[in-house]
Structures are given as C-alpha cells and as structure tokens.
XYZ file of C-alpha atoms in Angstrom:
440
model
C -129.407 -139.087 -62.119
C -128.871 -142.959 -61.965
C -131.733 -143.628 -59.603
C -133.802 -141.493 -61.690
C -132.712 -143.086 -64.836
C -133.163 -147.223 -63.224
C -136.722 -145.929 -62.031
C -137.510 -144.724 -65.244
C -136.076 -147.612 -67.372
C -136.770 -150.384 -64.853
C -140.677 -150.500 -65.711
C -139.549 -150.453 -69.030
C -138.236 -153.555 -68.727
C -140.670 -154.676 -66.502
C -143.238 -154.339 -68.935
C -141.280 -155.793 -71.981
C -140.502 -159.114 -69.608
C -144.356 -159.057 -69.090
C -145.067 -158.513 -73.327
C -142.492 -161.548 -74.284
C -143.735 -164.110 -71.258
C -147.752 -163.573 -71.142
C -148.008 -164.862 -74.461
C -145.853 -167.487 -73.822
C -147.809 -168.789 -70.361
C -151.230 -168.557 -72.707
C -149.646 -170.460 -75.695
C -148.746 -172.931 -72.716
C -151.968 -172.930 -71.166
C -154.101 -173.257 -74.589
C -151.477 -176.573 -74.956
C -152.155 -178.044 -71.965
C -156.002 -177.407 -72.440
C -155.733 -179.197 -76.019
C -153.693 -182.174 -74.548
C -156.072 -182.382 -71.651
C -158.944 -182.895 -74.287
C -156.977 -185.504 -76.291
C -156.291 -187.472 -73.249
C -160.312 -187.491 -72.725
C -161.005 -188.441 -76.205
C -158.036 -190.794 -76.215
C -159.728 -192.703 -72.642
C -163.440 -192.353 -74.164
C -162.626 -193.700 -77.745
C -160.066 -196.552 -76.442
C -162.399 -197.518 -73.952
C -165.222 -198.143 -76.425
C -162.994 -200.697 -78.419
C -162.743 -202.605 -75.190
C -165.118 -205.170 -75.624
C -166.759 -205.386 -79.147
C -164.682 -208.028 -79.686
C -166.332 -209.925 -77.288
C -169.651 -208.589 -77.552
C -170.125 -208.928 -81.413
C -168.804 -212.655 -81.271
C -171.119 -213.398 -78.915
C -174.072 -212.105 -80.900
C -173.029 -214.562 -83.806
C -171.585 -217.287 -81.922
C -174.077 -219.866 -83.484
C -172.817 -218.922 -87.366
C -169.421 -219.126 -86.276
C -169.891 -222.088 -84.837
C -171.729 -223.740 -87.753
C -169.398 -221.806 -90.224
C -166.168 -223.187 -88.443
C -167.304 -226.328 -87.462
C -167.371 -225.325 -83.341
C -167.943 -227.813 -81.239
C -169.818 -226.883 -77.839
C -166.092 -227.674 -75.959
C -164.349 -225.658 -78.521
C -167.209 -222.796 -78.559
C -166.603 -222.985 -74.751
C -162.969 -222.555 -75.258
C -163.613 -219.567 -77.401
C -165.091 -217.896 -74.649
C -162.322 -218.571 -72.452
C -159.813 -217.100 -75.042
C -160.312 -213.143 -73.527
C -159.666 -214.160 -69.964
C -156.465 -216.087 -70.942
C -154.966 -213.158 -73.071
C -156.034 -210.278 -70.789
C -154.332 -212.250 -67.962
C -150.930 -212.841 -70.337
C -150.671 -209.926 -72.066
C -152.012 -207.547 -69.003
C -149.387 -208.853 -67.035
C -146.509 -206.759 -69.712
C -148.254 -203.665 -69.758
C -146.609 -202.004 -66.491
C -143.342 -202.502 -68.106
C -143.820 -201.866 -71.835
C -145.314 -198.670 -70.082
C -142.065 -197.823 -68.184
C -140.170 -198.086 -71.422
C -142.546 -196.591 -73.848
C -144.831 -194.568 -71.970
C -148.940 -195.088 -71.674
C -149.653 -192.963 -74.417
C -147.510 -195.273 -76.798
C -149.026 -198.686 -75.714
C -152.443 -197.771 -75.529
C -151.899 -196.251 -79.300
C -150.207 -199.983 -80.016
C -153.154 -201.634 -78.456
C -156.035 -200.171 -80.584
C -153.644 -200.678 -83.626
C -153.886 -204.460 -82.294
C -157.362 -204.469 -82.119
C -158.138 -203.015 -85.160
C -155.828 -205.531 -87.330
C -157.279 -208.457 -85.168
C -160.583 -207.674 -85.714
C -159.904 -206.527 -89.629
C -158.651 -210.204 -91.017
C -160.607 -212.677 -88.178
C -163.486 -213.549 -89.709
C -161.607 -214.303 -93.337
C -158.260 -216.408 -92.054
C -160.304 -219.381 -92.049
C -160.178 -222.389 -89.563
C -160.739 -222.187 -86.029
C -157.216 -222.226 -85.098
C -156.427 -219.105 -87.385
C -159.897 -217.405 -86.111
C -158.260 -217.933 -82.404
C -154.770 -216.395 -83.477
C -156.652 -213.248 -84.751
C -158.781 -212.990 -81.900
C -155.463 -213.542 -79.836
C -153.797 -210.380 -81.494
C -157.027 -208.007 -81.112
C -157.685 -209.132 -77.470
C -153.612 -208.479 -76.363
C -154.625 -204.631 -77.702
C -157.143 -204.858 -75.146
C -155.406 -205.960 -72.257
C -152.939 -203.782 -71.861
C -155.187 -200.680 -72.704
C -157.585 -202.351 -69.797
C -154.771 -202.499 -67.090
C -153.099 -198.544 -68.128
C -156.360 -196.724 -68.438
C -156.654 -196.769 -64.790
C -152.643 -195.533 -64.755
C -153.711 -192.863 -67.042
C -156.745 -191.917 -65.162
C -154.912 -191.933 -61.409
C -151.731 -189.978 -63.505
C -153.636 -187.483 -65.764
C -156.891 -186.900 -63.383
C -155.802 -187.839 -59.748
C -158.583 -185.509 -57.925
C -161.336 -187.307 -60.611
C -160.795 -190.855 -60.576
C -164.556 -191.342 -59.689
C -165.760 -189.116 -62.418
C -163.066 -190.245 -65.086
C -163.271 -193.909 -64.293
C -167.033 -193.305 -64.671
C -166.655 -192.245 -67.755
C -164.532 -194.637 -69.203
C -166.701 -197.326 -68.058
C -169.880 -195.875 -69.444
C -168.070 -195.441 -72.597
C -166.793 -199.136 -71.936
C -170.477 -199.987 -71.309
C -171.657 -198.117 -74.377
C -168.818 -200.055 -76.739
C -170.468 -203.418 -75.261
C -173.716 -203.057 -75.495
C -173.601 -201.253 -79.195
C -171.972 -204.542 -80.283
C -174.187 -206.429 -79.112
C -177.242 -204.859 -80.043
C -176.384 -203.777 -83.561
C -174.179 -206.958 -84.663
C -177.225 -208.751 -85.974
C -179.231 -206.367 -88.002
C -176.008 -204.889 -89.009
C -175.176 -208.353 -90.530
C -178.485 -208.645 -92.049
C -177.829 -205.286 -93.626
C -174.991 -206.384 -95.023
C -175.628 -209.863 -96.760
C -176.130 -211.580 -94.109
C -172.411 -212.202 -93.952
C -171.333 -212.972 -90.337
C -167.603 -212.093 -91.718
C -168.912 -208.404 -92.693
C -170.588 -207.991 -89.510
C -167.638 -208.774 -87.429
C -164.871 -207.319 -89.536
C -166.752 -204.074 -89.307
C -165.985 -202.724 -85.437
C -162.611 -202.864 -86.685
C -163.063 -199.071 -87.781
C -164.152 -198.088 -84.546
C -160.954 -199.469 -83.352
C -158.904 -197.190 -86.021
C -160.549 -193.898 -85.413
C -159.484 -194.582 -81.464
C -155.891 -194.780 -82.950
C -156.204 -190.827 -83.774
C -155.980 -189.235 -80.350
C -153.095 -191.218 -79.124
C -150.760 -189.925 -82.258
C -149.618 -186.264 -80.657
C -149.457 -188.020 -77.277
C -146.712 -190.316 -78.211
C -144.163 -187.960 -77.288
C -145.301 -187.376 -73.748
C -143.572 -190.180 -72.212
C -145.378 -191.909 -69.626
C -148.243 -189.584 -70.120
C -147.340 -186.781 -67.764
C -149.837 -183.838 -67.517
C -149.079 -181.202 -68.905
C -149.991 -179.033 -66.377
C -147.928 -180.441 -63.387
C -144.619 -178.270 -62.651
C -141.081 -179.685 -61.925
C -140.975 -181.282 -58.394
C -138.304 -178.844 -55.954
C -138.239 -181.889 -53.323
C -136.822 -184.944 -54.970
C -133.442 -186.030 -55.648
C -132.945 -184.329 -58.968
C -133.412 -180.677 -59.679
C -136.447 -180.172 -61.738
C -137.370 -183.776 -61.559
C -141.097 -184.391 -62.431
C -142.951 -187.042 -60.136
C -143.478 -189.561 -63.080
C -139.615 -189.508 -63.243
C -139.762 -189.856 -59.517
C -142.204 -192.493 -59.493
C -140.122 -194.497 -62.296
C -137.390 -194.711 -59.712
C -138.948 -196.249 -56.959
C -138.736 -199.419 -55.934
C -141.378 -201.805 -56.750
C -143.884 -202.902 -54.271
C -144.091 -206.466 -53.011
C -147.795 -206.366 -53.660
C -148.472 -210.320 -52.921
C -147.922 -209.056 -49.309
C -151.372 -207.148 -49.178
C -154.250 -208.727 -48.517
C -156.378 -205.860 -50.302
C -154.228 -206.932 -53.683
C -155.411 -210.493 -52.878
C -159.026 -209.750 -52.551
C -159.384 -207.771 -55.239
C -157.675 -209.786 -57.725
C -160.086 -212.235 -56.674
C -163.210 -210.382 -57.073
C -161.854 -209.084 -60.496
C -161.568 -212.053 -61.443
C -164.958 -213.712 -60.268
C -167.085 -210.464 -61.572
C -164.780 -211.336 -64.883
C -166.044 -214.695 -65.005
C -169.432 -214.183 -64.548
C -169.379 -211.330 -67.357
C -167.433 -213.454 -70.001
C -169.928 -215.848 -69.364
C -172.941 -213.945 -69.802
C -171.539 -212.085 -73.004
C -170.255 -215.316 -74.575
C -173.324 -217.396 -73.701
C -176.379 -215.289 -72.555
C -178.061 -215.148 -76.236
C -177.450 -218.212 -76.716
C -179.853 -219.190 -73.024
C -182.630 -217.066 -74.701
C -182.599 -218.820 -77.869
C -182.788 -222.148 -76.529
C -185.433 -221.033 -74.285
C -187.366 -219.667 -77.645
C -186.706 -216.748 -77.985
C -185.531 -215.610 -81.306
C -182.205 -214.340 -82.417
C -182.745 -211.068 -82.905
C -185.039 -210.630 -79.410
C -182.000 -212.457 -78.024
C -179.199 -210.253 -79.332
C -181.473 -207.396 -77.640
C -181.284 -208.949 -74.589
C -177.758 -209.352 -74.274
C -177.727 -205.623 -75.494
C -180.251 -204.337 -72.787
C -177.807 -206.097 -69.800
C -175.097 -204.657 -71.638
C -176.197 -200.694 -72.042
C -177.805 -200.764 -68.697
C -174.001 -200.626 -67.335
C -173.838 -197.390 -69.315
C -175.284 -194.782 -66.739
C -174.754 -197.177 -63.884
C -171.332 -197.315 -64.881
C -170.856 -193.403 -64.597
C -172.878 -193.374 -61.344
C -171.637 -196.717 -59.483
C -167.970 -194.995 -59.251
C -168.513 -191.701 -58.250
C -170.758 -193.001 -55.354
C -168.115 -195.236 -54.266
C -165.348 -192.587 -54.656
C -167.134 -191.557 -51.817
C -167.953 -193.936 -49.821
C -164.959 -195.327 -47.218
C -166.052 -198.383 -47.798
C -167.828 -199.877 -50.917
C -168.685 -203.032 -49.532
C -172.261 -202.334 -49.687
C -172.436 -201.817 -53.345
C -170.379 -204.948 -53.468
C -173.882 -206.841 -51.733
C -176.458 -205.095 -53.707
C -174.936 -206.144 -56.826
C -174.388 -209.713 -55.380
C -178.381 -209.767 -54.785
C -179.285 -208.426 -57.954
C -176.838 -211.352 -59.817
C -178.293 -214.034 -57.605
C -181.904 -213.261 -58.435
C -181.177 -212.581 -62.592
C -179.765 -216.466 -62.205
C -182.638 -218.193 -60.441
C -184.674 -216.449 -63.060
C -183.128 -217.616 -65.957
C -182.947 -221.149 -64.296
C -187.051 -221.131 -63.376
C -188.589 -218.789 -66.296
C -185.833 -217.902 -68.939
C -188.410 -216.976 -71.338
C -191.032 -215.534 -69.383
C -189.309 -213.031 -67.275
C -186.805 -212.746 -70.330
C -186.537 -208.521 -69.244
C -186.176 -208.350 -65.665
C -183.565 -211.320 -65.464
C -181.549 -209.093 -68.438
C -182.336 -206.303 -66.234
C -181.121 -207.778 -62.927
C -177.866 -209.512 -64.798
C -176.930 -205.847 -66.016
C -177.268 -204.200 -62.658
C -174.693 -206.975 -61.512
C -172.365 -206.481 -64.423
C -171.552 -203.448 -62.619
C -169.115 -205.196 -60.446
C -166.531 -204.315 -63.298
C -166.539 -200.785 -62.826
C -166.294 -201.208 -59.218
C -163.263 -203.147 -59.502
C -161.945 -200.558 -61.580
C -162.616 -197.601 -59.204
C -161.401 -199.779 -56.318
C -158.311 -200.270 -58.258
C -157.950 -196.545 -58.332
C -158.636 -195.915 -54.951
C -156.931 -198.528 -53.059
C -152.908 -197.359 -53.846
C -151.733 -193.763 -53.278
C -149.169 -193.684 -56.007
C -149.205 -193.671 -60.327
C -146.512 -197.071 -59.708
C -149.040 -198.601 -57.153
C -151.879 -197.914 -59.123
C -149.674 -199.694 -62.022
C -149.062 -202.503 -59.822
C -151.801 -203.150 -58.798
C -154.271 -202.825 -61.534
C -151.315 -205.446 -63.294
C -151.556 -207.842 -60.506
C -155.745 -207.250 -59.864
C -156.681 -208.301 -63.679
C -153.869 -211.056 -64.651
C -154.479 -212.855 -61.677
C -158.321 -212.319 -61.712
C -158.166 -212.921 -65.480
C -156.347 -216.310 -64.068
C -159.290 -217.074 -62.143
C -161.756 -216.677 -65.040
C -160.233 -218.591 -67.377
C -161.694 -221.933 -66.918
C -165.198 -220.641 -66.453
C -166.610 -219.956 -70.103
C -165.322 -223.228 -70.651
C -166.686 -225.295 -67.804
C -170.026 -223.812 -68.838
C -169.895 -224.819 -72.461
C -168.901 -228.464 -70.849
C -171.884 -228.522 -69.120
C -173.994 -227.498 -71.681
C -172.849 -229.826 -74.016
C -172.972 -232.425 -71.185
C -176.061 -232.110 -69.643
C -178.198 -230.795 -72.527
C -179.727 -227.845 -70.870
C -179.010 -225.051 -68.542
C -179.869 -225.844 -65.610
C -176.246 -226.924 -64.170
C -174.416 -223.919 -65.767
C -176.775 -221.371 -64.154
C -176.256 -223.236 -60.698
C -172.816 -222.757 -61.295
C -172.889 -219.114 -61.586
C -175.342 -218.337 -59.149
C -172.645 -220.333 -56.608
C -169.719 -218.036 -57.595
C -171.540 -215.179 -56.938
C -171.244 -215.750 -53.090
C -167.348 -216.067 -53.137
C -167.496 -213.134 -55.199
C -169.413 -211.006 -52.930
C -167.336 -211.878 -49.898
C -164.197 -210.801 -51.521
C -165.539 -207.993 -53.187
C -166.728 -206.768 -49.535
C -162.807 -207.259 -48.090
C -161.508 -205.103 -51.193
C -164.042 -202.300 -50.391
C -162.288 -202.135 -46.896
C -160.400 -198.571 -46.867
C -156.870 -199.166 -47.157
C -153.506 -199.138 -49.228
C -151.744 -201.445 -50.856
C -148.613 -199.483 -50.351
C -149.124 -199.745 -46.231
C -150.084 -203.408 -45.980
C -147.052 -204.017 -48.285
C -144.874 -202.724 -46.216
C -145.794 -204.151 -43.138
C-alpha cells in the first residue's frame, strides 16, 4: 500500500511542480526576449547619435566660423577635437565598464551627448564652444569603445550582422545630420544655433532603452546560464572575465596594425566630414548642394555598413575588402583634385565607399579577439591609439588650405595617407587573435 500511495501521489506532485515552474520559465523567457529587444534598441539609437555632433557642425562650419571669428587654422583645430576626445576619453571606457557596467556607461554617454549638443551653440566664444563640444564627444568616445563589447557579449554568434546593424545606424545618423542640418536651420529661421542644438533631442531619446538595463552589471545576457566550470560555483562568464588578467595588448602586431588602420581611416573620415562640403563650396557648388553631396557620401554607408561587416565576418582574411576601399578612395581624391564640380556626385560616391573602412575596422575588432575582455582591450587600444594618430590630420588640412589658398596640397595629403592605410589594413585582416600573439 505505501508503494501504491507513492505511485499515486508522485505524479500529482510532479504535475504540481510543473504547474509552478512552467509559468516561471515562461516569464523568464519573456523577460529575456524583452531585454534583448532593449539591447538592440539601445545599440541602434546610440549608434544614431555617434556622429551628428560632427557632421551637423561640418554642414554649418562656414556660419560657425563667421559667428565665432575663427581663422582657418582654428577651424582645423575644431575638426581635430573629435579624434582628440575619442583618444583621451575612449581609453577610460574599459575601466568604467568594469566598475559600472557597459550599459550604465553608454547611458551616461548619451546623457553627455545630449547636454553638450544642447548648450554648445549658446555658450558664446570659441573656447566655450570647444568645451561643450568636448563634453558631447566624451560621451561618443566611451560609446564608441563599448559598442563592440556589448555586441560581442550579447551576440557572440552574430558579430557580423549586429556590427552591420550598428554600423548602418551610425551611417544613417551621420548622413541624416549632414543632409538635413542646413534645411532644418532654414526652417528654424536661419539660426545656426538652433540648427545645431536640435540634435540634442535625438541623444535624449537614446538614453531611454538603457535605463532598464542599468541593473545588468556588465550587460550580461539574461539567457546565459551560470558557468559550472569556473573556480566559483555558479560564477557567470562576465564574472570570470572580470578576474582574468589583462592582455599585454602592445605585444600583438595585429593590434598595432588595427590601431594604425583605425587611425588613418579616422583621419580621412574626419577630414571628409569636416571639410568636404567646403571643398565643393569653394569649387562653386552652392551651400545646399554641398551639404547634399556630403550627405550622399555619408548615406552610402547605410547599406554598405550593413553588407560589409557581414561579408567580412565570412572571410578568413579581410584584406581584399581593404584593397577595394583603398582604390575607391584614391580615385575619389584624384577626381576632387582634377574636376571637383564637374564630377562632384561621382567623387562623393567613391569617397562614400572608401569611408566604409570604419565598419570594417569595427568588425575586425570583434574578430581579432576571442573573449569579451579581449575585445574591450583591443577596442580601447585600437580606437584610442588610432584617434591619437588621426589628430594632426584635420588640423594640417586646415593649415595647408589657409596657407596654400587652395585644395591641391590638402587633397594630395589625403590621397597619400590612403597608401599606408591600405597596407596596415591588409595586415590587420589576417586570421589571428590578439590573445595568441600577446601570449607569445
């Protein structure tokens, strides 16, 4: 009889247990799904805000220079501020992420962008304008570094597609700011201050998806089960990674190649964003059309930034893509030198393709390291070192432009920088990881 009771009660107990645990599992699955959706929304909205601070200023650089009394050299310094801030503040991102979590740091970055963009047109004077710009750029810097980290941790099996989505949103924000800032300024009473400050609203919206994720220290995927092989029972992968010793990243040749590649592509990208509209305006193109040409160059990155990372992630060696982008850039700069107005749209097309070296570099950051901490270190090293390398470029272009009275010498410099960019990019595209090289 006892066995009979056992047989009759055990299924009942089992059904009760299923009845109590199943809803819990359903709720957990639903929570994980919504959390992943928030992460995707946060990535996309944040990416939209990583360039309008720069390209909106490039579209109105002439008006800002006149209003603030800037010389060509000072304007060149202004276009050098973004890479300087990215280098200085980007190197702090991994340490901040370890202490507060990537989600919290990116959320704070969006707040800094919104605040900087809201106040910089109204502070008065060039130094204050630069300081407010630096605040916004600091927020961009930490987000730049941590986006590949978040993608690697949340979507380790979809690095190419998620990097493509992130890069596409970044390109969309870049091109939108370049395209609509001038007409938007006209709609706001031809007030350049209003035309620049309006982009703070987009940054404020980007804060929202990260707020529910602030408690997710380290942005750990909710679907990831506790590890059973670590030194502490139930220890999660991010916890193990946090204890892992730091890589000696400077021992890796791939890390250096990627840093130089990142720096040279950033140099040309910020020269393009800061000066391309002015090149066309000096060639006789109207301000509105020059803004559209810059926007066209940037908007090409929207589809290509989605396609190129996906293609790169499927290739063992990304060098051939680097070569194609380099050739497009050389032809584009040659066209700007020989016939800037006559072939304006063709040169804008080619330079738009060449500028896709940026999403390619981001994809290689995710592929050249095996672990989350490795990606964080490589991202911080490549971007901070790269942006340090890129600082003199826009400033030198401004000085050459002012002293030579034309664009011949600056364009020669731009074309010349593409050669080493292509060489180091080809080396960075080789199939190897920084962990292996640093260990040797």
